[in-house]
Amino acid sequence: MNLGERLLKGDRRACARLITMLENNDDQAINILKDLYKHSGNAYVIGITGAPGSGKSTLTDKIAKEFRKKGKKVGILAIDPTSPFTGGAILGDRIRMNDLTLDKNVFIRSMGTRGSLGGMSRATWGAVKVLDIFGMDYIFIETVGVGQSEVDIVKIADTVLMVMVPNLGDDIQAIKAGIMEIADVFAINKSDLDGADRTKLEIEMNLDLSDQKEYRPPVVKVSARQSENIGELVDKLMEHRKYLEDTGKIVERRKKNIRLEIMKLAEEEFMRLIMNKALGENLLEDLVNNVVLKEMDPYTAKDRLIELIKE
Amino acid sequence: MDRPIRVLVAKPGLDGHDRGAKVIARALRDAGMEVIYTGLRQTPEQIVQAAIQEDVDVVAMSILSGAHNHLFPKVVNLLREEGVDDVLVIGGGVIPDEDMPGLKEAGIEEIFTPGTSTKEVVEFIKNNLKR
């Protein structure tokens, strides 16, 4: 039985191996996904994002358990940063989810970003398809701890949960562009700490200024560690899903993301072609040296690279 | 294919001393490996399921409680029961010399005791991968 058939039958090792192959750019895995793509589309994807240490992993663990109580199968992709210097990584999100490890209806996979900057890894898109075909009802993607502009999660998730904590900044932070704009639901975690009400108020005031009247992202105070208000948070996530489905916006959202994914894949392939050629013939090194010596400028160097691909 | 080596670093059993495991995790990270760190008090069953889901090349375990003769072989056996035969299993901690032969026979391919340089561990892993 090949990997694809094993995946369809719910074989965990096949699921794990396919994700590894996608991470390693193995064409065989892509071919399997080409064959099985028609089996995907059943899973609902929830992105969980927020600053480092805001409690994303602990909250993901608690939310996943709520969905398990409802009898749903849950896949979790937990992303942590890869070192730009060594390529190594410490993937430490699982440490908060150990209780889920033995549940046969949960599959958790840790992934390094491997050079991607948007808060996820390049293989995340493929890994979501693998978990979807594997039969998961809900897939949670926990991004790396984000700053202000790592917003790629919105390009893959149906619902984005933004995890905030009290006292990280004033009301100016709440009106900045970027990460604050992508949330469909806000959770204020560690809300037993002072300042939680103020943080909620600042987010609410920012939402008051939005033109979007049809759906207003709810702001829920929770404590992941103490399992407080997790049920209410899950209700809000489900309400967002219902809103998208009732209005047909889910189709729009997914279509927009498919367009982005195709463009991203083409862009990656294009870069790979250029870089293989440039590195293969040592051209890049020559260009860099020329620019260093001021014998060439970086713009002309770029033109030379592009000429290569046209040949 | 050029790919990062994936290593599960786990602490089976009940002792709470994870400094050594963290030092090793950090050294493997600096050697370009992806280290999945699962933390304290893992059962052998949890370690094996995590190893499967994470599709790791190596399971590295640390024990300082004295339960190594029970827990290390149990992980190897559970991996075999699941049909996993391409994972390198290594151990570390305070392990008496006289326990080493038995552990190696049970399928722990190498045991690293206090005083081992992290470089030795990195080299051993690189030279003994099973896939």
CSV table of C-alpha atoms in Angstrom, one decimal:
chain,number,residue,atom,x,y,z
A,1,MET,CA,0.0,0.0,0.0
A,2,ASN,CA,1.4,3.4,-0.9
A,3,LEU,CA,1.6,6.4,1.5
A,4,GLY,CA,-1.5,8.0,0.0
A,5,GLU,CA,-3.6,5.0,0.4
A,6,ARG,CA,-2.4,4.5,4.0
A,7,LEU,CA,-3.2,8.2,4.7
A,8,LEU,CA,-6.8,7.7,3.5
A,9,LYS,CA,-7.1,4.7,5.8
A,10,GLY,CA,-6.0,6.9,8.8
A,11,ASP,CA,-2.5,5.5,9.2
A,12,ARG,CA,-0.7,7.9,11.6
A,13,ARG,CA,2.8,7.0,10.4
A,14,ALA,CA,1.9,7.7,6.8
A,15,CYS,CA,0.5,11.0,7.9
A,16,ALA,CA,3.7,11.9,9.8
A,17,ARG,CA,5.9,10.8,6.9
A,18,LEU,CA,4.0,12.8,4.3
A,19,ILE,CA,4.4,16.0,6.4
A,20,THR,CA,8.2,15.3,6.7
A,21,MET,CA,8.4,14.8,2.9
A,22,LEU,CA,6.6,18.1,2.3
A,23,GLU,CA,9.0,19.9,4.7
A,24,ASN,CA,11.9,18.4,2.7
A,25,ASN,CA,10.5,19.4,-0.7
A,26,ASP,CA,10.0,15.9,-1.8
A,27,ASP,CA,8.1,15.8,-5.2
A,28,GLN,CA,6.7,12.4,-4.3
A,29,ALA,CA,4.6,13.9,-1.6
A,30,ILE,CA,3.4,16.6,-3.9
A,31,ASN,CA,2.3,14.0,-6.4
A,32,ILE,CA,0.4,12.2,-3.7
A,33,LEU,CA,-1.4,15.4,-2.7
A,34,LYS,CA,-2.2,16.0,-6.4
A,35,ASP,CA,-4.0,12.6,-6.4
A,36,LEU,CA,-5.7,13.1,-3.1
A,37,TYR,CA,-6.7,16.8,-3.3
A,38,LYS,CA,-10.3,15.9,-4.1
A,39,HIS,CA,-10.5,14.3,-0.7
A,40,SER,CA,-9.7,17.5,1.1
A,41,GLY,CA,-12.0,20.3,2.2
A,42,ASN,CA,-13.8,18.7,5.1
A,43,ALA,CA,-11.6,20.2,7.8
A,44,TYR,CA,-12.2,23.7,9.3
A,45,VAL,CA,-8.9,25.6,9.9
A,46,ILE,CA,-8.4,27.8,13.0
A,47,GLY,CA,-5.3,29.9,13.3
A,48,ILE,CA,-4.0,30.8,16.7
A,49,THR,CA,-1.5,33.6,16.8
A,50,GLY,CA,-0.1,36.1,19.3
A,51,ALA,CA,3.1,37.3,20.9
A,52,PRO,CA,5.8,35.0,22.3
A,53,GLY,CA,4.8,33.8,25.7
A,54,SER,CA,1.2,34.9,25.4
A,55,GLY,CA,0.0,31.4,26.1
A,56,LYS,CA,-0.8,30.2,22.6
A,57,SER,CA,0.3,26.6,23.2
A,58,THR,CA,-1.5,26.2,26.5
A,59,LEU,CA,-4.6,27.8,25.1
A,60,THR,CA,-4.4,25.5,22.0
A,61,ASP,CA,-4.3,22.6,24.3
A,62,LYS,CA,-7.4,23.7,26.2
A,63,ILE,CA,-9.4,24.6,23.1
A,64,ALA,CA,-8.5,21.3,21.5
A,65,LYS,CA,-9.8,19.5,24.6
A,66,GLU,CA,-13.1,21.3,24.3
A,67,PHE,CA,-13.4,20.2,20.7
A,68,ARG,CA,-12.6,16.6,21.7
A,69,LYS,CA,-15.5,16.8,24.2
A,70,LYS,CA,-17.7,17.5,21.2
A,71,GLY,CA,-16.3,14.4,19.6
A,72,LYS,CA,-14.4,16.2,16.9
A,73,LYS,CA,-11.1,14.9,15.6
A,74,VAL,CA,-8.3,17.5,16.0
A,75,GLY,CA,-5.1,18.1,14.1
A,76,ILE,CA,-2.6,20.6,15.5
A,77,LEU,CA,0.4,22.2,13.7
A,78,ALA,CA,2.6,24.0,16.1
A,79,ILE,CA,5.2,26.3,14.5
A,80,ASP,CA,8.4,27.5,16.2
A,81,PRO,CA,11.2,29.5,14.7
A,82,THR,CA,14.2,28.0,12.9
A,83,SER,CA,17.6,29.5,13.5
A,84,PRO,CA,18.7,31.7,10.6
A,85,PHE,CA,22.3,30.8,11.4
A,86,THR,CA,22.4,27.0,11.9
A,87,GLY,CA,19.0,25.8,10.5
A,88,GLY,CA,18.4,24.2,13.9
A,89,ALA,CA,15.3,24.7,16.0
A,90,ILE,CA,13.8,24.0,19.4
A,91,LEU,CA,10.2,23.0,18.8
A,92,GLY,CA,8.7,23.3,22.3
A,93,ASP,CA,5.0,23.7,21.8
A,94,ARG,CA,4.2,20.1,22.5
A,95,ILE,CA,5.4,20.5,26.1
A,96,ARG,CA,2.0,22.2,26.8
A,97,MET,CA,0.0,19.5,25.0
A,98,ASN,CA,1.3,16.3,26.5
A,99,ASP,CA,-2.1,15.2,27.7
A,100,LEU,CA,-3.3,15.0,24.1
A,101,THR,CA,-0.4,12.8,22.9
A,102,LEU,CA,-2.1,9.5,23.6
A,103,ASP,CA,-5.5,10.5,22.2
A,104,LYS,CA,-5.9,8.6,18.9
A,105,ASN,CA,-8.2,11.3,17.6
A,106,VAL,CA,-5.6,14.0,18.0
A,107,PHE,CA,-2.5,14.4,15.8
A,108,ILE,CA,0.1,17.0,16.8
A,109,ARG,CA,3.0,18.0,14.7
A,110,SER,CA,5.7,20.5,15.4
A,111,MET,CA,7.3,22.4,12.5
A,112,GLY,CA,10.3,24.8,12.2
A,113,THR,CA,9.8,27.9,10.1
A,114,ARG,CA,12.8,26.9,7.9
A,115,GLY,CA,13.3,30.4,6.6
A,116,SER,CA,9.8,31.6,6.2
A,117,LEU,CA,9.0,35.0,7.8
A,118,GLY,CA,5.2,35.2,8.0
A,119,GLY,CA,4.8,33.2,11.2
A,120,MET,CA,4.5,29.8,9.5
A,121,SER,CA,6.6,27.4,7.5
A,122,ARG,CA,6.3,26.9,3.8
A,123,ALA,CA,5.2,23.3,4.3
A,124,THR,CA,2.2,24.4,6.5
A,125,TRP,CA,-0.1,24.7,3.6
A,126,GLY,CA,0.6,21.1,2.5
A,127,ALA,CA,0.5,19.8,6.1
A,128,VAL,CA,-3.0,21.2,6.5
A,129,LYS,CA,-4.1,19.2,3.4
A,130,VAL,CA,-2.5,16.1,4.8
A,131,LEU,CA,-4.3,16.4,8.1
A,132,ASP,CA,-7.6,17.2,6.3
A,133,ILE,CA,-7.3,14.1,4.1
A,134,PHE,CA,-6.3,12.1,7.2
A,135,GLY,CA,-9.8,12.9,8.5
A,136,MET,CA,-9.4,15.7,11.0
A,137,ASP,CA,-12.6,17.8,11.6
A,138,TYR,CA,-10.6,20.8,13.0
A,139,ILE,CA,-7.1,21.8,12.3
A,140,PHE,CA,-5.4,24.3,14.6
A,141,ILE,CA,-2.3,26.1,13.4
A,142,GLU,CA,-0.3,27.7,16.2
A,143,THR,CA,2.0,30.3,14.6
A,144,VAL,CA,5.4,31.3,16.0
A,145,GLY,CA,5.2,34.0,18.5
A,146,VAL,CA,4.5,37.0,16.3
A,147,GLY,CA,5.4,40.7,16.5
A,148,GLN,CA,3.4,43.2,14.5
A,149,SER,CA,3.4,42.1,10.9
A,150,GLU,CA,3.5,38.3,10.7
A,151,VAL,CA,0.1,37.9,9.2
A,152,ASP,CA,0.4,34.9,6.9
A,153,ILE,CA,-2.0,32.9,9.1
A,154,VAL,CA,-4.9,34.9,7.6
A,155,LYS,CA,-4.0,33.4,4.2
A,156,ILE,CA,-4.7,29.9,5.4
A,157,ALA,CA,-7.1,29.9,8.3
A,158,ASP,CA,-10.9,30.1,8.1
A,159,THR,CA,-10.9,31.7,11.6
A,160,VAL,CA,-8.1,33.6,13.2
A,161,LEU,CA,-7.8,33.7,17.0
A,162,MET,CA,-5.6,36.5,18.3
A,163,VAL,CA,-4.2,35.8,21.7
A,164,MET,CA,-3.4,39.0,23.7
A,165,VAL,CA,-2.1,39.4,27.2
A,166,PRO,CA,-2.6,42.4,29.6
A,167,ASN,CA,-0.1,45.3,29.7
A,168,LEU,CA,1.8,44.7,26.5
A,169,GLY,CA,1.2,48.2,25.2
A,170,ASP,CA,-1.2,51.2,25.3
A,171,ASP,CA,-4.2,52.1,23.2
A,172,ILE,CA,-1.9,53.2,20.3
A,173,GLN,CA,-0.8,49.6,19.9
A,174,ALA,CA,-4.4,48.6,19.5
A,175,ILE,CA,-5.0,50.9,16.5
A,176,LYS,CA,-1.9,50.0,14.6
A,177,ALA,CA,-2.1,48.2,11.3
A,178,GLY,CA,-1.0,44.6,10.8
A,179,ILE,CA,-1.6,41.9,13.3
A,180,MET,CA,-4.6,43.6,15.0
A,181,GLU,CA,-6.5,43.7,11.8
A,182,ILE,CA,-6.5,40.0,11.1
A,183,ALA,CA,-8.3,38.7,14.2
A,184,ASP,CA,-11.8,37.2,13.9
A,185,VAL,CA,-11.8,36.5,17.6
A,186,PHE,CA,-9.7,38.0,20.4
A,187,ALA,CA,-8.7,36.2,23.5
A,188,ILE,CA,-7.2,38.1,26.4
A,189,ASN,CA,-5.2,35.3,28.1
A,190,LYS,CA,-3.8,35.5,31.7
A,191,SER,CA,-6.8,37.7,32.4
A,192,ASP,CA,-6.4,37.1,36.1
A,193,LEU,CA,-3.5,39.6,35.9
A,194,ASP,CA,-4.1,43.3,36.5
A,195,GLY,CA,-4.8,45.3,33.4
A,196,ALA,CA,-7.0,42.7,31.6
A,197,ASP,CA,-10.1,45.0,31.6
A,198,ARG,CA,-8.1,47.9,30.3
A,199,THR,CA,-6.7,45.7,27.4
A,200,LYS,CA,-10.2,44.5,26.6
A,201,LEU,CA,-11.5,48.1,26.6
A,202,GLU,CA,-8.7,49.3,24.3
A,203,ILE,CA,-9.4,46.5,21.8
A,204,GLU,CA,-13.2,47.2,22.0
A,205,MET,CA,-12.6,50.9,21.4
A,206,ASN,CA,-10.6,50.2,18.4
A,207,LEU,CA,-13.3,47.8,17.1
A,208,ASP,CA,-15.8,50.6,17.6
A,209,LEU,CA,-14.0,52.6,14.9
A,210,SER,CA,-14.3,49.9,12.3
A,211,ASP,CA,-16.6,50.3,9.2
A,212,GLN,CA,-17.2,46.5,9.3
A,213,LYS,CA,-20.6,46.4,11.0
A,214,GLU,CA,-21.8,43.0,9.9
A,215,TYR,CA,-19.4,41.0,12.0
A,216,ARG,CA,-17.6,42.4,15.1
A,217,PRO,CA,-14.8,40.3,16.5
A,218,PRO,CA,-15.6,39.3,20.0
A,219,VAL,CA,-13.1,39.9,22.8
A,220,VAL,CA,-13.1,37.1,25.4
A,221,LYS,CA,-11.1,37.2,28.7
A,222,VAL,CA,-9.7,33.8,29.5
A,223,SER,CA,-7.1,32.1,31.6
A,224,ALA,CA,-5.7,29.1,29.7
A,225,ARG,CA,-3.7,27.7,32.7
A,226,GLN,CA,-6.8,27.8,34.9
A,227,SER,CA,-9.1,26.7,32.2
A,228,GLU,CA,-11.3,29.7,32.7
A,229,ASN,CA,-13.8,30.8,30.1
A,230,ILE,CA,-12.5,28.3,27.5
A,231,GLY,CA,-16.0,27.2,26.7
A,232,GLU,CA,-17.1,30.7,26.0
A,233,LEU,CA,-14.1,31.2,23.7
A,234,VAL,CA,-14.9,28.1,21.8
A,235,ASP,CA,-18.5,29.3,21.4
A,236,LYS,CA,-17.2,32.5,19.8
A,237,LEU,CA,-15.0,30.6,17.4
A,238,MET,CA,-18.0,28.5,16.4
A,239,GLU,CA,-20.1,31.7,16.0
A,240,HIS,CA,-17.6,33.0,13.6
A,241,ARG,CA,-17.7,29.8,11.6
A,242,LYS,CA,-21.5,30.0,11.5
A,243,TYR,CA,-21.3,33.6,10.3
A,244,LEU,CA,-19.0,32.7,7.5
A,245,GLU,CA,-21.1,29.8,6.5
A,246,ASP,CA,-24.5,31.6,6.8
A,247,THR,CA,-23.4,34.5,4.7
A,248,GLY,CA,-21.4,32.4,2.2
A,249,LYS,CA,-18.3,34.4,3.1
A,250,ILE,CA,-16.5,31.1,3.7
A,251,VAL,CA,-16.4,30.4,0.0
A,252,GLU,CA,-15.1,33.9,-0.7
A,253,ARG,CA,-12.4,33.6,1.9
A,254,ARG,CA,-11.2,30.2,0.8
A,255,LYS,CA,-11.2,31.3,-2.8
A,256,LYS,CA,-9.1,34.3,-2.0
A,257,ASN,CA,-6.6,32.0,-0.1
A,258,ILE,CA,-6.4,29.5,-2.9
A,259,ARG,CA,-5.5,32.3,-5.3
A,260,LEU,CA,-2.8,33.4,-2.9
A,261,GLU,CA,-1.5,29.9,-2.5
A,262,ILE,CA,-1.2,29.3,-6.2
A,263,MET,CA,0.7,32.6,-6.6
A,264,LYS,CA,3.0,31.6,-3.7
A,265,LEU,CA,3.7,28.2,-5.1
A,266,ALA,CA,4.6,29.8,-8.5
A,267,GLU,CA,6.8,32.3,-6.8
A,268,GLU,CA,8.7,29.6,-4.9
A,269,GLU,CA,9.2,27.6,-8.0
A,270,PHE,CA,10.4,30.6,-9.9
A,271,MET,CA,12.9,31.4,-7.1
A,272,ARG,CA,14.1,27.8,-7.1
A,273,LEU,CA,14.7,27.9,-10.8
A,274,ILE,CA,16.7,31.1,-10.6
A,275,MET,CA,18.7,30.1,-7.6
A,276,ASN,CA,19.5,26.6,-8.9
A,277,LYS,CA,20.9,28.2,-12.0
A,278,ALA,CA,22.7,31.0,-10.3
A,279,LEU,CA,24.2,28.9,-7.6
A,280,GLY,CA,24.9,26.0,-9.9
A,281,GLU,CA,27.2,28.1,-12.1
A,282,ASN,CA,28.5,30.1,-9.2
A,283,LEU,CA,27.1,33.2,-10.8
A,284,LEU,CA,25.6,34.5,-7.7
A,285,GLU,CA,29.0,34.6,-5.9
A,286,ASP,CA,30.5,36.4,-8.9
A,287,LEU,CA,27.7,39.0,-8.9
A,288,VAL,CA,28.0,39.5,-5.2
A,289,ASN,CA,31.8,40.1,-5.5
A,290,ASN,CA,31.3,42.5,-8.4
A,291,VAL,CA,28.8,44.5,-6.3
A,292,VAL,CA,31.1,44.5,-3.3
A,293,LEU,CA,33.9,45.9,-5.5
A,294,LYS,CA,31.5,48.5,-6.9
A,295,GLU,CA,32.1,47.2,-10.4
A,296,MET,CA,28.4,46.5,-10.6
A,297,ASP,CA,25.3,47.7,-8.8
A,298,PRO,CA,22.7,45.4,-7.2
A,299,TYR,CA,20.0,46.4,-9.8
A,300,THR,CA,22.2,45.3,-12.7
A,301,ALA,CA,23.1,42.1,-10.8
A,302,LYS,CA,19.3,41.4,-10.5
A,303,ASP,CA,18.9,42.0,-14.2
A,304,ARG,CA,21.6,39.4,-14.9
A,305,LEU,CA,19.8,36.8,-12.7
A,306,ILE,CA,16.5,37.4,-14.5
A,307,GLU,CA,18.2,37.1,-17.9
A,308,LEU,CA,19.3,33.6,-16.8
A,309,ILE,CA,15.8,32.4,-16.3
A,310,LYS,CA,14.7,33.7,-19.7
A,311,GLU,CA,17.4,31.7,-21.5
B,1,MET,CA,18.5,14.9,0.4
B,2,ASP,CA,19.7,17.7,2.5
B,3,ARG,CA,17.3,17.9,5.4
B,4,PRO,CA,17.5,18.7,9.1
B,5,ILE,CA,17.8,15.8,11.5
B,6,ARG,CA,14.7,15.6,13.8
B,7,VAL,CA,15.3,14.6,17.4
B,8,LEU,CA,12.8,14.0,20.2
B,9,VAL,CA,14.3,15.0,23.5
B,10,ALA,CA,12.3,13.5,26.4
B,11,LYS,CA,12.5,12.9,30.1
B,12,PRO,CA,10.8,9.7,31.0
B,13,GLY,CA,10.0,8.9,34.6
B,14,LEU,CA,9.6,11.1,37.6
B,15,ASP,CA,12.8,13.0,38.3
B,16,GLY,CA,12.6,16.7,37.7
B,17,HIS,CA,16.2,17.3,36.7
B,18,ASP,CA,16.0,18.6,33.1
B,19,ARG,CA,19.2,20.8,33.0
B,20,GLY,CA,21.1,18.1,31.1
B,21,ALA,CA,18.3,17.5,28.6
B,22,LYS,CA,18.0,21.2,28.0
B,23,VAL,CA,21.8,21.6,27.4
B,24,ILE,CA,21.7,18.7,24.9
B,25,ALA,CA,18.6,20.2,23.2
B,26,ARG,CA,20.4,23.5,22.8
B,27,ALA,CA,23.6,21.8,21.5
B,28,LEU,CA,21.6,19.8,18.9
B,29,ARG,CA,19.8,23.0,17.8
B,30,ASP,CA,23.2,24.6,17.3
B,31,ALA,CA,24.3,21.6,15.2
B,32,GLY,CA,21.4,22.4,12.8
B,33,MET,CA,18.9,19.8,14.1
B,34,GLU,CA,15.2,20.3,14.8
B,35,VAL,CA,14.7,19.4,18.4
B,36,ILE,CA,11.2,18.5,19.6
B,37,TYR,CA,11.3,19.1,23.4
B,38,THR,CA,8.6,17.4,25.3
B,39,GLY,CA,9.7,18.1,28.8
B,40,LEU,CA,9.4,16.3,32.1
B,41,ARG,CA,7.6,13.3,33.3
B,42,GLN,CA,6.8,11.5,30.1
B,43,THR,CA,5.5,8.0,30.0
B,44,PRO,CA,7.1,5.6,27.5
B,45,GLU,CA,3.7,5.5,25.7
B,46,GLN,CA,3.7,9.3,25.3
B,47,ILE,CA,7.3,9.3,24.1
B,48,VAL,CA,6.5,6.7,21.4
B,49,GLN,CA,3.4,8.4,20.2
B,50,ALA,CA,5.2,11.8,20.0
B,51,ALA,CA,8.0,10.1,18.1
B,52,ILE,CA,5.6,8.7,15.6
B,53,GLN,CA,3.6,12.0,15.1
B,54,GLU,CA,6.8,14.0,14.8
B,55,ASP,CA,8.4,11.4,12.5
B,56,VAL,CA,11.8,11.8,14.2
B,57,ASP,CA,15.1,10.3,13.3
B,58,VAL,CA,16.3,10.1,16.9
B,59,VAL,CA,14.7,9.6,20.3
B,60,ALA,CA,17.1,11.0,23.0
B,61,MET,CA,16.1,10.3,26.6
B,62,SER,CA,17.5,11.5,29.9
B,63,ILE,CA,17.0,9.8,33.3
B,64,LEU,CA,18.5,10.7,36.6
B,65,SER,CA,16.1,8.8,38.8
B,66,GLY,CA,17.6,5.3,38.5
B,67,ALA,CA,14.7,3.9,36.6
B,68,HIS,CA,16.6,3.6,33.3
B,69,ASN,CA,16.7,-0.2,33.3
B,70,HIS,CA,12.9,-0.2,33.2
B,71,LEU,CA,12.0,2.8,31.1
B,72,PHE,CA,14.7,2.9,28.4
B,73,PRO,CA,14.0,-0.7,27.1
B,74,LYS,CA,10.2,-0.1,27.4
B,75,VAL,CA,10.4,2.8,24.9
B,76,VAL,CA,12.4,0.6,22.5
B,77,ASN,CA,9.9,-2.2,22.8
B,78,LEU,CA,6.9,0.0,22.3
B,79,LEU,CA,8.6,1.5,19.2
B,80,ARG,CA,9.1,-2.1,17.8
B,81,GLU,CA,5.5,-3.0,18.6
B,82,GLU,CA,4.4,0.0,16.5
B,83,GLY,CA,6.6,-1.2,13.7
B,84,VAL,CA,9.0,1.7,14.0
B,85,ASP,CA,12.4,0.4,13.0
B,86,ASP,CA,14.2,3.4,11.6
B,87,VAL,CA,14.6,5.5,14.7
B,88,LEU,CA,17.9,5.8,16.6
B,89,VAL,CA,17.4,5.5,20.4
B,90,ILE,CA,20.0,7.0,22.7
B,91,GLY,CA,20.0,7.7,26.4
B,92,GLY,CA,21.8,9.8,29.0
B,93,GLY,CA,22.0,10.5,32.7
B,94,VAL,CA,23.5,9.0,35.7
B,95,ILE,CA,23.8,5.4,34.5
B,96,PRO,CA,26.1,2.9,36.3
B,97,ASP,CA,28.7,1.2,34.1
B,98,GLU,CA,27.4,-2.2,35.0
B,99,ASP,CA,24.0,-1.3,33.5
B,100,MET,CA,25.4,-0.3,30.1
B,101,PRO,CA,25.7,-3.8,28.5
B,102,GLY,CA,22.1,-4.7,29.3
B,103,LEU,CA,20.7,-1.4,28.0
B,104,LYS,CA,22.7,-1.7,24.8
B,105,GLU,CA,21.5,-5.2,24.3
B,106,ALA,CA,17.9,-3.9,24.8
B,107,GLY,CA,18.4,-1.6,21.9
B,108,ILE,CA,19.6,1.7,23.4
B,109,GLU,CA,22.4,2.3,20.9
B,110,GLU,CA,24.5,4.6,23.1
B,111,ILE,CA,24.5,5.9,26.6
B,112,PHE,CA,26.0,9.3,27.4
B,113,THR,CA,27.0,9.8,31.0
B,114,PRO,CA,28.1,13.0,32.8
B,115,GLY,CA,31.3,14.5,31.4
B,116,THR,CA,30.4,13.7,27.8
B,117,SER,CA,31.0,16.6,25.5
B,118,THR,CA,28.0,17.8,23.5
B,119,LYS,CA,30.1,17.4,20.4
B,120,GLU,CA,30.4,13.7,20.9
B,121,VAL,CA,26.6,13.4,21.1
B,122,VAL,CA,26.2,15.4,17.9
B,123,GLU,CA,28.8,13.3,16.0
B,124,PHE,CA,27.3,10.0,17.3
B,125,ILE,CA,23.9,11.0,16.0
B,126,LYS,CA,25.2,12.1,12.6
B,127,ASN,CA,27.1,8.9,12.1
B,128,ASN,CA,24.4,6.5,13.3
B,129,LEU,CA,21.2,7.6,11.7
B,130,LYS,CA,19.0,4.8,10.4
B,131,ARG,CA,17.5,6.5,7.5
